mmCIF file of C-alpha atoms and ligand atoms in Angstrom:
data_model
loop_
_atom_site.group_PDB
_atom_site.id
_atom_site.type_symbol
_atom_site.label_atom_id
_atom_site.label_comp_id
_atom_site.label_asym_id
_atom_site.label_seq_id
_atom_site.Cartn_x
_atom_site.Cartn_y
_atom_site.Cartn_z
ATOM 1 C CA MET A 182 0.000 0.000 0.000
ATOM 2 C CA PRO A 183 1.379 3.432 -0.876
ATOM 3 C CA ALA A 184 1.718 5.808 2.074
ATOM 4 C CA ALA A 185 -1.172 8.216 2.709
ATOM 5 C CA ARG A 186 -0.517 11.554 1.047
ATOM 6 C CA ARG A 187 -1.483 15.003 2.198
ATOM 7 C CA ASP A 188 -3.440 17.164 -0.205
ATOM 8 C CA GLY A 189 -1.293 20.285 -0.597
ATOM 9 C CA PRO A 190 -1.990 23.637 -2.275
ATOM 10 C CA PHE A 191 -2.197 22.282 -5.822
ATOM 11 C CA LEU A 192 -4.932 19.714 -5.162
ATOM 12 C CA ASN A 193 -6.770 22.069 -2.823
ATOM 13 C CA ALA A 194 -6.789 24.936 -5.333
ATOM 14 C CA CYS A 195 -8.101 22.551 -8.010
ATOM 15 C CA ARG A 196 -10.910 21.697 -5.589
ATOM 16 C CA ARG A 197 -11.528 25.397 -4.819
ATOM 17 C CA LEU A 198 -10.507 24.949 -1.178
ATOM 18 C CA PRO A 199 -8.487 27.495 0.823
ATOM 19 C CA VAL A 200 -4.723 27.447 0.217
ATOM 20 C CA PRO A 201 -1.790 29.041 2.101
ATOM 21 C CA HIS A 202 -0.421 30.322 -1.224
ATOM 22 C CA THR A 203 -1.321 30.034 -4.892
ATOM 23 C CA PRO A 204 0.123 26.779 -6.257
ATOM 24 C CA VAL A 205 2.269 26.875 -9.386
ATOM 25 C CA TRP A 206 3.639 24.474 -11.982
ATOM 26 C CA PHE A 207 4.708 25.010 -15.584
ATOM 27 C CA MET A 208 3.470 23.224 -18.673
ATOM 28 C CA ARG A 209 6.567 21.685 -20.307
ATOM 29 C CA GLN A 210 8.566 22.231 -17.129
ATOM 30 C CA ALA A 211 10.363 18.956 -17.860
ATOM 31 C CA GLY A 212 12.222 19.354 -21.089
ATOM 32 C CA ARG A 213 14.353 21.329 -23.378
ATOM 33 C CA SER A 214 14.952 24.468 -21.359
ATOM 34 C CA LEU A 215 16.983 22.404 -18.859
ATOM 35 C CA PRO A 216 20.616 21.471 -19.590
ATOM 36 C CA GLU A 217 20.290 18.425 -17.331
ATOM 37 C CA TYR A 218 17.369 17.283 -19.511
ATOM 38 C CA ARG A 219 19.482 17.451 -22.650
ATOM 39 C CA GLU A 220 22.216 15.577 -20.834
ATOM 40 C CA ALA A 221 19.887 12.852 -19.539
ATOM 41 C CA ARG A 222 18.297 12.389 -22.973
ATOM 42 C CA GLY A 223 21.664 12.320 -24.751
ATOM 43 C CA THR A 224 21.039 10.737 -28.125
ATOM 44 C CA VAL A 225 18.019 8.654 -27.044
ATOM 45 C CA PRO A 226 15.145 9.457 -29.425
ATOM 46 C CA MET A 227 12.141 11.101 -27.717
ATOM 47 C CA LEU A 228 9.734 8.165 -28.067
ATOM 48 C CA GLU A 229 12.331 5.689 -26.834
ATOM 49 C CA ALA A 230 12.972 7.905 -23.827
ATOM 50 C CA CYS A 231 9.233 7.821 -23.069
ATOM 51 C CA ALA A 232 9.443 4.022 -22.679
ATOM 52 C CA ILE A 233 12.395 3.872 -20.229
ATOM 53 C CA PRO A 234 11.071 4.070 -16.644
ATOM 54 C CA ASP A 235 14.333 5.276 -15.037
ATOM 55 C CA LEU A 236 14.659 8.056 -17.576
ATOM 56 C CA ILE A 237 10.994 9.066 -17.212
ATOM 57 C CA VAL A 238 11.443 9.315 -13.439
ATOM 58 C CA GLU A 239 14.685 11.287 -13.710
ATOM 59 C CA ILE A 240 13.303 13.805 -16.241
ATOM 60 C CA THR A 241 10.037 14.226 -14.319
ATOM 61 C CA MET A 242 12.020 14.987 -11.150
ATOM 62 C CA GLN A 243 14.493 17.435 -12.722
ATOM 63 C CA PRO A 244 12.333 20.575 -12.588
ATOM 64 C CA LEU A 245 11.427 19.860 -8.953
ATOM 65 C CA ARG A 246 15.084 20.138 -7.993
ATOM 66 C CA ARG A 247 15.233 23.648 -9.468
ATOM 67 C CA TYR A 248 11.790 25.144 -8.955
ATOM 68 C CA ALA A 249 9.507 25.303 -5.920
ATOM 69 C CA VAL A 250 6.645 23.961 -8.049
ATOM 70 C CA ASP A 251 3.615 22.422 -6.352
ATOM 71 C CA ALA A 252 3.123 19.593 -8.852
ATOM 72 C CA ALA A 253 5.096 17.343 -11.174
ATOM 73 C CA ILE A 254 4.010 16.531 -14.733
ATOM 74 C CA PHE A 255 4.669 13.031 -16.014
ATOM 75 C CA PHE A 256 7.355 12.938 -18.691
ATOM 76 C CA SER A 257 5.737 11.384 -21.758
ATOM 77 C CA ASP A 258 3.987 12.685 -24.847
ATOM 78 C CA ILE A 259 0.420 12.809 -26.116
ATOM 79 C CA VAL A 260 1.318 10.410 -28.961
ATOM 80 C CA VAL A 261 2.824 7.717 -26.690
ATOM 81 C CA PRO A 262 -0.462 5.733 -26.431
ATOM 82 C CA LEU A 263 -0.839 5.857 -30.235
ATOM 83 C CA LYS A 264 2.656 4.464 -30.664
ATOM 84 C CA ALA A 265 1.810 1.815 -28.057
ATOM 85 C CA ILE A 266 -1.127 0.503 -30.111
ATOM 86 C CA GLY A 267 1.049 0.211 -33.185
ATOM 87 C CA VAL A 268 0.569 3.474 -35.064
ATOM 88 C CA ASP A 269 3.751 4.055 -37.061
ATOM 89 C CA LEU A 270 4.865 7.474 -35.847
ATOM 90 C CA ASP A 271 7.884 9.410 -34.728
ATOM 91 C CA ILE A 272 8.576 12.670 -32.914
ATOM 92 C CA LYS A 273 10.907 14.708 -35.089
ATOM 93 C CA PRO A 274 13.055 17.240 -33.196
ATOM 94 C CA GLY A 275 11.920 20.774 -33.930
ATOM 95 C CA VAL A 276 8.852 19.491 -35.805
ATOM 96 C CA GLY A 277 6.711 17.333 -33.542
ATOM 97 C CA PRO A 278 4.773 14.102 -34.126
ATOM 98 C CA VAL A 279 4.895 12.712 -37.689
ATOM 99 C CA ILE A 280 2.638 9.810 -38.761
ATOM 100 C CA ALA A 281 3.876 7.413 -41.482
ATOM 101 C CA GLU A 282 0.403 6.537 -42.809
ATOM 102 C CA PRO A 283 -2.154 9.237 -42.048
ATOM 103 C CA ILE A 284 -5.638 8.048 -41.109
ATOM 104 C CA ARG A 285 -8.143 9.282 -43.656
ATOM 105 C CA ASP A 286 -10.725 6.569 -44.322
ATOM 106 C CA ALA A 287 -12.965 4.073 -42.571
ATOM 107 C CA ALA A 288 -10.515 1.197 -42.993
ATOM 108 C CA ALA A 289 -7.740 3.160 -41.294
ATOM 109 C CA VAL A 290 -10.030 4.240 -38.458
ATOM 110 C CA GLY A 291 -11.074 0.600 -38.050
ATOM 111 C CA ARG A 292 -7.447 -0.405 -37.570
ATOM 112 C CA LEU A 293 -7.024 1.828 -34.498
ATOM 113 C CA ARG A 294 -7.300 -0.701 -31.712
ATOM 114 C CA PRO A 295 -8.004 -0.044 -28.014
ATOM 115 C CA LEU A 296 -5.139 0.563 -25.588
ATOM 116 C CA TRP A 297 -4.633 -2.026 -22.838
ATOM 117 C CA PRO A 298 -2.609 -1.395 -19.670
ATOM 118 C CA ASP A 299 -0.156 -4.098 -20.819
ATOM 119 C CA ASP A 300 0.697 -1.914 -23.831
ATOM 120 C CA VAL A 301 2.346 0.659 -21.547
ATOM 121 C CA PRO A 302 3.998 -1.257 -18.654
ATOM 122 C CA TYR A 303 6.729 1.400 -18.521
ATOM 123 C CA VAL A 304 4.102 4.028 -17.696
ATOM 124 C CA THR A 305 2.753 2.026 -14.762
ATOM 125 C CA GLU A 306 6.268 1.355 -13.508
ATOM 126 C CA ALA A 307 7.425 4.964 -13.810
ATOM 127 C CA VAL A 308 4.295 6.431 -12.189
ATOM 128 C CA ARG A 309 4.626 4.011 -9.254
ATOM 129 C CA SER A 310 8.262 4.986 -8.709
ATOM 130 C CA LEU A 311 7.406 8.667 -8.982
ATOM 131 C CA GLU A 312 4.553 8.363 -6.528
ATOM 132 C CA ALA A 313 7.008 6.950 -3.984
ATOM 133 C CA GLU A 314 9.690 9.543 -4.744
ATOM 134 C CA LEU A 315 7.432 12.608 -4.819
ATOM 135 C CA GLY A 316 5.903 12.223 -1.359
ATOM 136 C CA ASP A 317 3.278 14.921 -0.883
ATOM 137 C CA ILE A 318 3.958 16.605 -4.249
ATOM 138 C CA PRO A 319 1.245 15.346 -6.607
ATOM 139 C CA LEU A 320 1.984 13.890 -10.025
ATOM 140 C CA ILE A 321 -0.187 15.118 -12.901
ATOM 141 C CA GLY A 322 -0.940 12.471 -15.511
ATOM 142 C CA PHE A 323 -2.056 13.570 -18.969
ATOM 143 C CA ALA A 324 -3.413 12.599 -22.357
ATOM 144 C CA GLY A 325 -3.993 14.306 -25.681
ATOM 145 C CA GLY A 326 -7.491 15.583 -26.389
ATOM 146 C CA PRO A 327 -9.490 13.988 -29.199
ATOM 147 C CA PHE A 328 -9.308 16.887 -31.676
ATOM 148 C CA THR A 329 -5.560 17.338 -31.257
ATOM 149 C CA LEU A 330 -4.774 13.640 -31.668
ATOM 150 C CA ALA A 331 -7.157 13.395 -34.633
ATOM 151 C CA SER A 332 -5.399 16.320 -36.260
ATOM 152 C CA TYR A 333 -1.963 14.677 -35.986
ATOM 153 C CA LEU A 334 -3.373 11.378 -37.302
ATOM 154 C CA ILE A 335 -5.302 12.882 -40.210
ATOM 155 C CA GLU A 336 -2.792 15.536 -41.302
ATOM 156 C CA GLY A 337 0.152 13.201 -40.750
ATOM 157 C CA GLY A 338 1.991 15.811 -38.705
ATOM 158 C CA PRO A 339 1.742 19.313 -37.267
ATOM 159 C CA SER A 340 -0.654 21.584 -39.115
ATOM 160 C CA LYS A 341 -1.467 25.257 -39.160
ATOM 161 C CA ASN A 342 -5.009 25.169 -40.532
ATOM 162 C CA HIS A 343 -6.038 21.551 -39.808
ATOM 163 C CA GLU A 344 -7.465 21.421 -43.322
ATOM 164 C CA ARG A 345 -7.990 17.693 -43.849
ATOM 165 C CA THR A 346 -9.038 17.350 -40.226
ATOM 166 C CA LYS A 347 -11.794 19.897 -40.597
ATOM 167 C CA ALA A 348 -12.758 18.504 -43.987
ATOM 168 C CA MET A 349 -13.482 15.188 -42.268
ATOM 169 C CA MET A 350 -15.219 16.873 -39.323
ATOM 170 C CA TYR A 351 -17.539 18.799 -41.644
ATOM 171 C CA GLY A 352 -17.841 16.357 -44.548
ATOM 172 C CA GLU A 353 -17.822 12.908 -42.953
ATOM 173 C CA PRO A 354 -19.391 13.430 -39.534
ATOM 174 C CA GLU A 355 -19.991 9.727 -38.906
ATOM 175 C CA LEU A 356 -16.429 8.716 -39.657
ATOM 176 C CA TRP A 357 -15.206 11.683 -37.591
ATOM 177 C CA ALA A 358 -17.345 10.604 -34.638
ATOM 178 C CA ARG A 359 -16.034 7.035 -34.895
ATOM 179 C CA LEU A 360 -12.430 8.268 -34.949
ATOM 180 C CA LEU A 361 -12.920 10.629 -32.009
ATOM 181 C CA ASP A 362 -14.736 7.958 -30.046
ATOM 182 C CA ARG A 363 -11.780 5.621 -30.471
ATOM 183 C CA LEU A 364 -9.356 8.357 -29.491
ATOM 184 C CA ALA A 365 -11.480 9.102 -26.436
ATOM 185 C CA ASP A 366 -11.315 5.439 -25.411
ATOM 186 C CA ILE A 367 -7.542 5.452 -25.859
ATOM 187 C CA ALA A 368 -7.230 8.619 -23.752
ATOM 188 C CA ILE A 369 -9.451 7.081 -21.063
ATOM 189 C CA ALA A 370 -7.340 3.920 -20.923
ATOM 190 C CA TYR A 371 -4.083 5.905 -20.850
ATOM 191 C CA LEU A 372 -5.330 8.209 -18.087
ATOM 192 C CA LYS A 373 -6.663 5.289 -16.032
ATOM 193 C CA VAL A 374 -3.283 3.581 -16.176
ATOM 194 C CA GLN A 375 -1.667 6.724 -14.775
ATOM 195 C CA VAL A 376 -4.280 7.346 -12.074
ATOM 196 C CA GLU A 377 -4.330 3.718 -10.955
ATOM 197 C CA ALA A 378 -0.542 3.783 -10.628
ATOM 198 C CA GLY A 379 -0.642 6.933 -8.481
ATOM 199 C CA ALA A 380 -1.201 10.110 -10.552
ATOM 200 C CA ARG A 381 -3.234 12.477 -8.363
ATOM 201 C CA ALA A 382 -4.587 14.811 -11.047
ATOM 202 C CA ILE A 383 -4.965 14.602 -14.812
ATOM 203 C CA GLN A 384 -4.758 17.138 -17.627
ATOM 204 C CA LEU A 385 -6.361 16.674 -21.019
ATOM 205 C CA PHE A 386 -4.321 18.667 -23.557
ATOM 206 C CA ASP A 387 -6.579 19.499 -26.495
ATOM 207 C CA SER A 388 -3.896 21.922 -27.610
ATOM 208 C CA TRP A 389 -5.086 22.660 -31.144
ATOM 209 C CA VAL A 390 -8.869 22.680 -30.640
ATOM 210 C CA GLY A 391 -8.849 26.498 -30.506
ATOM 211 C CA GLY A 392 -9.259 26.480 -34.296
ATOM 212 C CA VAL A 393 -12.800 25.127 -33.985
ATOM 213 C CA ALA A 394 -15.843 27.424 -33.682
ATOM 214 C CA PRO A 395 -18.011 26.980 -30.569
ATOM 215 C CA ALA A 396 -21.023 25.473 -32.396
ATOM 216 C CA ASP A 397 -18.796 22.911 -34.111
ATOM 217 C CA TYR A 398 -16.972 22.209 -30.873
ATOM 218 C CA ARG A 399 -20.305 21.510 -29.193
ATOM 219 C CA ARG A 400 -21.416 19.193 -31.986
ATOM 220 C CA SER A 401 -18.194 17.454 -32.972
ATOM 221 C CA VAL A 402 -15.752 17.503 -30.043
ATOM 222 C CA LEU A 403 -17.587 18.084 -26.762
ATOM 223 C CA PRO A 404 -19.325 14.650 -26.660
ATOM 224 C CA HIS A 405 -15.965 12.899 -26.858
ATOM 225 C CA SER A 406 -14.216 15.079 -24.271
ATOM 226 C CA THR A 407 -17.244 14.640 -22.009
ATOM 227 C CA LYS A 408 -16.879 10.874 -22.335
ATOM 228 C CA ILE A 409 -13.250 11.125 -21.189
ATOM 229 C CA PHE A 410 -13.958 13.301 -18.158
ATOM 230 C CA SER A 411 -16.979 11.194 -17.096
ATOM 231 C CA ALA A 412 -14.913 8.019 -17.259
ATOM 232 C CA LEU A 413 -12.417 9.538 -14.815
ATOM 233 C CA GLU A 414 -14.986 11.019 -12.450
ATOM 234 C CA ALA A 415 -15.173 8.099 -10.019
ATOM 235 C CA TYR A 416 -11.460 8.392 -9.168
ATOM 236 C CA GLY A 417 -12.034 11.793 -7.580
ATOM 237 C CA VAL A 418 -8.791 13.246 -8.997
ATOM 238 C CA PRO A 419 -8.951 16.841 -10.291
ATOM 239 C CA ARG A 420 -9.408 16.984 -14.049
ATOM 240 C CA ILE A 421 -7.795 19.879 -15.946
ATOM 241 C CA HIS A 422 -8.679 20.788 -19.539
ATOM 242 C CA PHE A 423 -6.380 22.966 -21.636
ATOM 243 C CA GLY A 424 -6.081 24.196 -25.209
ATOM 244 C CA VAL A 425 -4.346 27.082 -26.972
ATOM 245 C CA GLY A 426 -6.450 29.937 -28.413
ATOM 246 C CA THR A 427 -9.580 28.566 -26.759
ATOM 247 C CA GLY A 428 -10.940 31.873 -25.442
ATOM 248 C CA GLU A 429 -14.268 31.284 -27.184
ATOM 249 C CA LEU A 430 -14.441 27.683 -25.928
ATOM 250 C CA LEU A 431 -13.641 28.103 -22.232
ATOM 251 C CA GLY A 432 -17.243 27.660 -21.113
ATOM 252 C CA LEU A 433 -17.697 24.545 -23.226
ATOM 253 C CA MET A 434 -14.395 23.068 -22.096
ATOM 254 C CA GLY A 435 -15.627 23.400 -18.535
ATOM 255 C CA GLU A 436 -18.970 21.927 -19.522
ATOM 256 C CA ALA A 437 -17.150 18.839 -20.790
ATOM 257 C CA GLY A 438 -16.580 17.950 -17.154
ATOM 258 C CA ALA A 439 -13.295 19.579 -16.178
ATOM 259 C CA ASP A 440 -12.780 20.675 -12.587
ATOM 260 C CA VAL A 441 -10.114 23.144 -13.717
ATOM 261 C CA VAL A 442 -10.152 25.075 -16.989
ATOM 262 C CA GLY A 443 -6.731 25.978 -18.379
ATOM 263 C CA VAL A 444 -6.519 29.415 -19.970
ATOM 264 C CA ASP A 445 -3.877 30.564 -22.467
ATOM 265 C CA TRP A 446 -2.368 34.060 -22.250
ATOM 266 C CA ARG A 447 -4.876 35.707 -24.593
ATOM 267 C CA VAL A 448 -7.769 35.975 -22.141
ATOM 268 C CA PRO A 449 -7.228 37.645 -18.740
ATOM 269 C CA LEU A 450 -8.260 35.350 -15.906
ATOM 270 C CA ASP A 451 -10.926 37.741 -14.592
ATOM 271 C CA GLU A 452 -12.545 37.609 -18.042
ATOM 272 C CA ALA A 453 -12.138 33.791 -18.115
ATOM 273 C CA VAL A 454 -14.070 33.688 -14.830
ATOM 274 C CA ARG A 455 -17.027 35.254 -16.642
ATOM 275 C CA ARG A 456 -16.794 32.739 -19.484
ATOM 276 C CA VAL A 457 -16.743 29.609 -17.317
ATOM 277 C CA ASP A 458 -19.628 28.268 -15.219
ATOM 278 C CA ALA A 459 -19.456 28.572 -11.444
ATOM 279 C CA GLY A 460 -17.888 25.620 -9.684
ATOM 280 C CA LYS A 461 -14.644 25.532 -11.705
ATOM 281 C CA ALA A 462 -11.092 26.523 -10.821
ATOM 282 C CA LEU A 463 -8.836 28.188 -13.404
ATOM 283 C CA GLN A 464 -5.251 27.483 -14.396
ATOM 284 C CA GLY A 465 -2.891 29.905 -16.115
ATOM 285 C CA ASN A 466 -1.868 32.127 -17.748
ATOM 286 C CA LEU A 467 1.377 34.131 -17.964
ATOM 287 C CA ASP A 468 2.572 34.520 -21.553
ATOM 288 C CA PRO A 469 5.630 32.217 -21.672
ATOM 289 C CA ALA A 470 7.380 34.760 -23.918
ATOM 290 C CA VAL A 471 7.328 37.404 -21.178
ATOM 291 C CA LEU A 472 10.023 35.362 -19.429
ATOM 292 C CA LEU A 473 12.353 36.314 -22.279
ATOM 293 C CA ALA A 474 11.998 39.997 -21.277
ATOM 294 C CA PRO A 475 13.880 41.523 -18.290
ATOM 295 C CA TRP A 476 12.856 39.954 -14.971
ATOM 296 C CA GLU A 477 11.095 43.040 -13.561
ATOM 297 C CA ILE A 478 8.725 43.048 -16.545
ATOM 298 C CA ALA A 479 7.945 39.361 -16.091
ATOM 299 C CA ALA A 480 7.465 39.893 -12.350
ATOM 300 C CA GLU A 481 4.989 42.715 -12.950
ATOM 301 C CA ARG A 482 2.987 40.594 -15.394
ATOM 302 C CA ALA A 483 3.003 37.663 -12.958
ATOM 303 C CA ARG A 484 1.576 39.951 -10.252
ATOM 304 C CA GLU A 485 -1.210 40.917 -12.648
ATOM 305 C CA VAL A 486 -2.001 37.251 -13.306
ATOM 306 C CA LEU A 487 -2.142 36.630 -9.544
ATOM 307 C CA ALA A 488 -4.477 39.586 -9.042
ATOM 308 C CA GLN A 489 -6.777 38.447 -11.854
ATOM 309 C CA GLY A 490 -6.598 34.867 -10.530
ATOM 310 C CA ARG A 491 -7.967 36.026 -7.186
ATOM 311 C CA THR A 492 -11.341 36.554 -8.896
ATOM 312 C CA ALA A 493 -11.558 32.801 -9.608
ATOM 313 C CA GLU A 494 -12.944 30.238 -7.156
ATOM 314 C CA GLY A 495 -9.580 28.495 -7.280
ATOM 315 C CA HIS A 496 -6.385 29.438 -9.129
ATOM 316 C CA VAL A 497 -3.438 27.305 -10.169
ATOM 317 C CA PHE A 498 -0.703 29.569 -11.533
ATOM 318 C CA ASN A 499 0.832 28.376 -14.787
ATOM 319 C CA LEU A 500 2.084 29.740 -18.073
ATOM 320 C CA GLY A 501 -0.416 30.335 -20.862
ATOM 321 C CA HIS A 502 1.290 27.526 -22.830
ATOM 322 C CA GLY A 503 4.471 25.488 -22.487
ATOM 323 C CA VAL A 504 7.874 26.765 -21.409
ATOM 324 C CA LEU A 505 9.719 28.043 -24.485
ATOM 325 C CA PRO A 506 12.973 26.152 -25.084
ATOM 326 C CA SER A 507 15.091 29.326 -24.837
ATOM 327 C CA THR A 508 13.746 30.240 -21.377
ATOM 328 C CA ASP A 509 16.356 30.828 -18.674
ATOM 329 C CA PRO A 510 15.651 28.252 -15.928
ATOM 330 C CA GLY A 511 16.638 30.944 -13.430
ATOM 331 C CA ALA A 512 13.622 33.022 -14.480
ATOM 332 C CA LEU A 513 11.293 30.084 -13.831
ATOM 333 C CA ALA A 514 12.858 29.530 -10.404
ATOM 334 C CA ARG A 515 12.274 33.198 -9.505
ATOM 335 C CA LEU A 516 8.753 33.039 -10.886
ATOM 336 C CA ALA A 517 7.766 30.049 -8.727
ATOM 337 C CA ASP A 518 9.112 31.869 -5.648
ATOM 338 C CA LEU A 519 7.359 35.096 -6.573
ATOM 339 C CA VAL A 520 4.014 33.306 -6.952
ATOM 340 C CA HIS A 521 4.381 31.764 -3.506
ATOM 341 C CA GLU A 522 5.591 34.897 -1.765
ATOM 342 C CA GLU A 523 3.129 37.349 -3.254
ATOM 343 C CA SER A 524 0.109 35.071 -2.919
ATOM 344 C CA ALA A 525 0.883 34.146 0.710
ATOM 345 C CA VAL A 526 0.200 37.781 1.625
ATOM 346 C CA HIS A 527 -3.337 37.399 0.334
ATOM 347 C CA ALA A 528 -3.988 33.917 1.741
ATOM 348 C CA GLY A 529 -7.089 33.786 3.861
ATOM 349 C CA THR A 530 -8.475 36.969 2.340
ATOM 350 C CA ARG A 531 -10.367 35.229 -0.438
HETATM 351 O O1 LIG B 238 7.105 19.026 -18.963
HETATM 352 C C1 LIG B 238 6.290 18.430 -19.661
HETATM 353 O O2 LIG B 238 5.215 18.965 -19.979
HETATM 354 C C2 LIG B 238 6.686 17.049 -20.059
HETATM 355 C C3 LIG B 238 5.824 16.174 -20.777
HETATM 356 C C4 LIG B 238 5.205 16.558 -22.118
HETATM 357 C C5 LIG B 238 5.856 16.476 -23.391
HETATM 358 N N1 LIG B 238 4.914 16.683 -24.358
HETATM 359 C C6 LIG B 238 7.272 16.179 -23.627
HETATM 360 C C7 LIG B 238 7.875 16.548 -24.926
HETATM 361 C C8 LIG B 238 3.886 16.904 -22.344
HETATM 362 C C9 LIG B 238 2.797 17.180 -21.302
HETATM 363 C C10 LIG B 238 3.709 16.967 -23.754
HETATM 364 C C11 LIG B 238 2.414 17.223 -24.364
HETATM 365 C C12 LIG B 238 2.330 17.499 -25.798
HETATM 366 N N2 LIG B 238 3.002 16.923 -26.832
HETATM 367 C C13 LIG B 238 1.377 18.377 -26.350
HETATM 368 C C14 LIG B 238 0.370 19.149 -25.544
HETATM 369 C C15 LIG B 238 0.999 20.294 -24.855
HETATM 370 C C16 LIG B 238 1.217 21.496 -25.680
HETATM 371 O O3 LIG B 238 2.392 21.899 -25.784
HETATM 372 O O4 LIG B 238 0.251 22.030 -26.214
HETATM 373 C C17 LIG B 238 1.540 18.374 -27.740
HETATM 374 C C18 LIG B 238 0.759 19.195 -28.729
HETATM 375 C C19 LIG B 238 2.570 17.441 -28.050
HETATM 376 C C20 LIG B 238 3.100 17.066 -29.388
HETATM 377 C C21 LIG B 238 4.540 17.399 -29.448
HETATM 378 N N3 LIG B 238 5.553 16.607 -28.930
HETATM 379 C C22 LIG B 238 5.151 18.579 -29.939
HETATM 380 C C23 LIG B 238 4.405 19.709 -30.615
HETATM 381 C C24 LIG B 238 6.522 18.483 -29.696
HETATM 382 C C25 LIG B 238 7.586 19.529 -29.935
HETATM 383 C C26 LIG B 238 8.368 19.304 -31.169
HETATM 384 C C27 LIG B 238 9.626 20.147 -31.140
HETATM 385 O O5 LIG B 238 10.703 19.560 -30.990
HETATM 386 O O6 LIG B 238 9.532 21.379 -31.264
HETATM 387 C C28 LIG B 238 6.742 17.246 -29.065
HETATM 388 C C29 LIG B 238 8.040 16.750 -28.588
HETATM 389 C C30 LIG B 238 8.244 16.798 -27.121
HETATM 390 N N4 LIG B 238 7.348 16.385 -26.188
HETATM 391 C C31 LIG B 238 9.418 17.245 -26.471
HETATM 392 C C32 LIG B 238 9.198 17.082 -25.093
HETATM 393 C C33 LIG B 238 10.161 17.364 -23.965
HETATM 394 C C34 LIG B 238 10.662 17.746 -27.158
HETATM 395 C C35 LIG B 238 11.402 16.577 -27.707
HETATM 396 C C36 LIG B 238 12.865 16.636 -27.466
HETATM 397 O O7 LIG B 238 13.315 17.044 -26.397
HETATM 398 O O8 LIG B 238 13.577 16.200 -28.383
#
C-alpha cells in the first residue's frame, strides 16, 4: 500500500478549497529548457525515452530540484499511447509528431485498436516509482485531447489550418465521430493507467482545438471530451482541460466535465471567470514569452495574473502555454518563488 498523502496547495486549489499560497507548476517544465534534460536524454530518441522508466522518473524529477513547483508533470507525450497501439509514428526534433500513414478513411479508423494497460507497462512502472519519490507533491498524468490527436493522425503531422481534419469533421461526420470515439477510449485507458498507478490529477491537452468554432466544438468535439472526463470522475482526482487559443471555448471546455479550466495568455483570468460556469477553478496564464523579457517586466505581469486569478474560485498559476525552449531556468525559479511569496500575503483573504 502506498503511504497516505497530504493534499497540498495544488490539489486544494483545483478543488476550490483554501490554500496558504497560490500553487504553481509550468506546462513543459520537464524538457528542453533544462541542460540536465538534454544531458539525460543524450542521443536517445524522444519516443524511446518515453518508454524507459528510469529516464521518465529522472526527467520528471528534474524541474522539482530547481523550482519550488507544487506539482510534477509526467514525462511522456500525447502520442505515446498511439505508438503503443502500433501506429507508425515518430517525434521529429523541432517538428513534432509525424505519422507514417495518415488516417483518412474508414478502414484506417477501423485499424485503431483499443489501448490495454499491458501496452504501456513502462508508464505504470514509472508512475509508481514517482509516486514513492514525490511524497506529498502530486503527479499530474495527462493525455492528448481527441481533436488534437485526430489532427496529428489525419494531417500526418503538425498543421497550421487543420485542413484535412476539418474537412473530415464537416464532410464525414460519422467517420469523424467514430475516430474521435476511439481516441477518447484510448485517452481514457491511458489516463486510467496513470491514475491507478498513483497520478493524483490529470490534464487533457486538447492543444489545437482552438481552431474550432463553438457550435462545431459543441457538436463534434464536446461529446468525446465529455466521455473522457466522465470516465475519470469516479477516481475523484482533479481533471484539468487545456487548449491554446480557446478563449471562445472556455465555457464549453468546462462543460465537458473539467474541474479546472486551463486558460492561455490571450484571455485575462478575470474575463475567463465570466466565461466559465461557477464551480470551476482556473489554471494559467502568464505569456511564456514574457520570461524572455527583463525579470522586472515578467514579475509585474506575474503579479497581474495573480491579481486576476484572485477573482476565480480556485487558481493554479501556470504559463499560458508550455515553457519556451530558450527560457532561462533561473527566471522560472524566480517566478515560482514570486508566486508563492506574493500570494501568501493574500492567503485567507479570499
Ligand atoms: O514538462 C512536460 O510537460 C513534459 C511532458 C510533455 C511532453 N509533451 C514532452 C515533450 C507533455 C505534457 C507533452 C504534451 C504534448 N506533446 C502536447 C500538448 C501540450 C502542448 O504543448 O500544447 C503536444 C501538442 C505534443 C506534441 C509534441 N511533442 C510537440 C508539438 C513536440 C515539440 C516538437 C519540437 O521539438 O519542437 C513534441 C516533442 C516533445 N514532447 C518534447 C518534449 C520534452 C521535445 C522533444 C525533445 O526534447 O527532443
